[in-house]
One Martini backbone bead per residue (centre of mass of N, CA, C, O) as a GRO file, in nm:
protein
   52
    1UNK     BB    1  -4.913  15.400  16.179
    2UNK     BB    2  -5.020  15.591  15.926
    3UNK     BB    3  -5.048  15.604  15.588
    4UNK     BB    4  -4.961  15.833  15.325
    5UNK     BB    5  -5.076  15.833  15.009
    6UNK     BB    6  -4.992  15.850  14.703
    7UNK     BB    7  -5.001  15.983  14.446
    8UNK     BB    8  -5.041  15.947  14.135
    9UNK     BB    9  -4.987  16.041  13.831
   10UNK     BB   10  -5.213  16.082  13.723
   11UNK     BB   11  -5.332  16.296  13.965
   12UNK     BB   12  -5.071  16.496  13.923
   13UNK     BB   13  -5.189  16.531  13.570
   14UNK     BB   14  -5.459  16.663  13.675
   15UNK     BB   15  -5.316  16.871  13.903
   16UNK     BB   16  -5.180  17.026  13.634
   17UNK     BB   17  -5.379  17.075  13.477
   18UNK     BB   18  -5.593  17.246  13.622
   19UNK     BB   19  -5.386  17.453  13.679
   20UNK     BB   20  -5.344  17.551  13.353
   21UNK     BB   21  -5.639  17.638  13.326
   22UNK     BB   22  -5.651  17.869  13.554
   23UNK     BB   23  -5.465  18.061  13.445
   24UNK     BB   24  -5.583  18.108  13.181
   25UNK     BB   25  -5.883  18.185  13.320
   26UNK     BB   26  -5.763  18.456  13.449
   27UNK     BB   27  -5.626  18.580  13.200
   28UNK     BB   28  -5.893  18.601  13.006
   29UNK     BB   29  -6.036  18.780  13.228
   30UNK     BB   30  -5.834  19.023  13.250
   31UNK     BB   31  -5.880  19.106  12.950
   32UNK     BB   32  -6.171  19.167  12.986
   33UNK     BB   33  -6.119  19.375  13.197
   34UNK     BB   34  -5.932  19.568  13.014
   35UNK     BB   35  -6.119  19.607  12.760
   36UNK     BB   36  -6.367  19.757  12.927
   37UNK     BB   37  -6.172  20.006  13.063
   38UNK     BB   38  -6.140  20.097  12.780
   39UNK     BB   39  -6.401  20.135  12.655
   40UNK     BB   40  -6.475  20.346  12.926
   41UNK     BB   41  -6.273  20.542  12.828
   42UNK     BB   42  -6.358  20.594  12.547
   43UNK     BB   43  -6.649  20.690  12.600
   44UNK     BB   44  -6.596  20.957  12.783
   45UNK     BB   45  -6.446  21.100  12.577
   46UNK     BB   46  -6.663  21.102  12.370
   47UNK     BB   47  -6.871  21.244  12.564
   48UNK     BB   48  -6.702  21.492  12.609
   49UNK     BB   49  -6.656  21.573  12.304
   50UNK     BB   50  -7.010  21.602  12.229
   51UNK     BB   51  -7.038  21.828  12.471
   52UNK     BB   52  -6.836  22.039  12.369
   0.00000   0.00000   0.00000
């Protein structure tokens, strides 16, 4: 029967570090289309502000 290798420390400790870089990058993303959502509501006020 074939053994399954197990992976070394470095593998665990870059597939660790991948795991919080992407998390980084989800949160940074998320925030980015928050402040987008914010600024289209913003927009929005304004010109029915302006044109009232």
């Amino acid at each position: 029967m074939a053994q399954i290798a197990r992976p070394s420390k470095s593998t665990q400790k870059k597939v660790a570090y991948e795991r919080k870089v992407e998390d980084k990058g989800r949160k940074v993303i998320n925030w980015i289309f928050g402040v987008l959502v914010l600024l289209a509501i913003a927009f929005v006020a304004y010109s029915v502000f302006i044109v009232s």
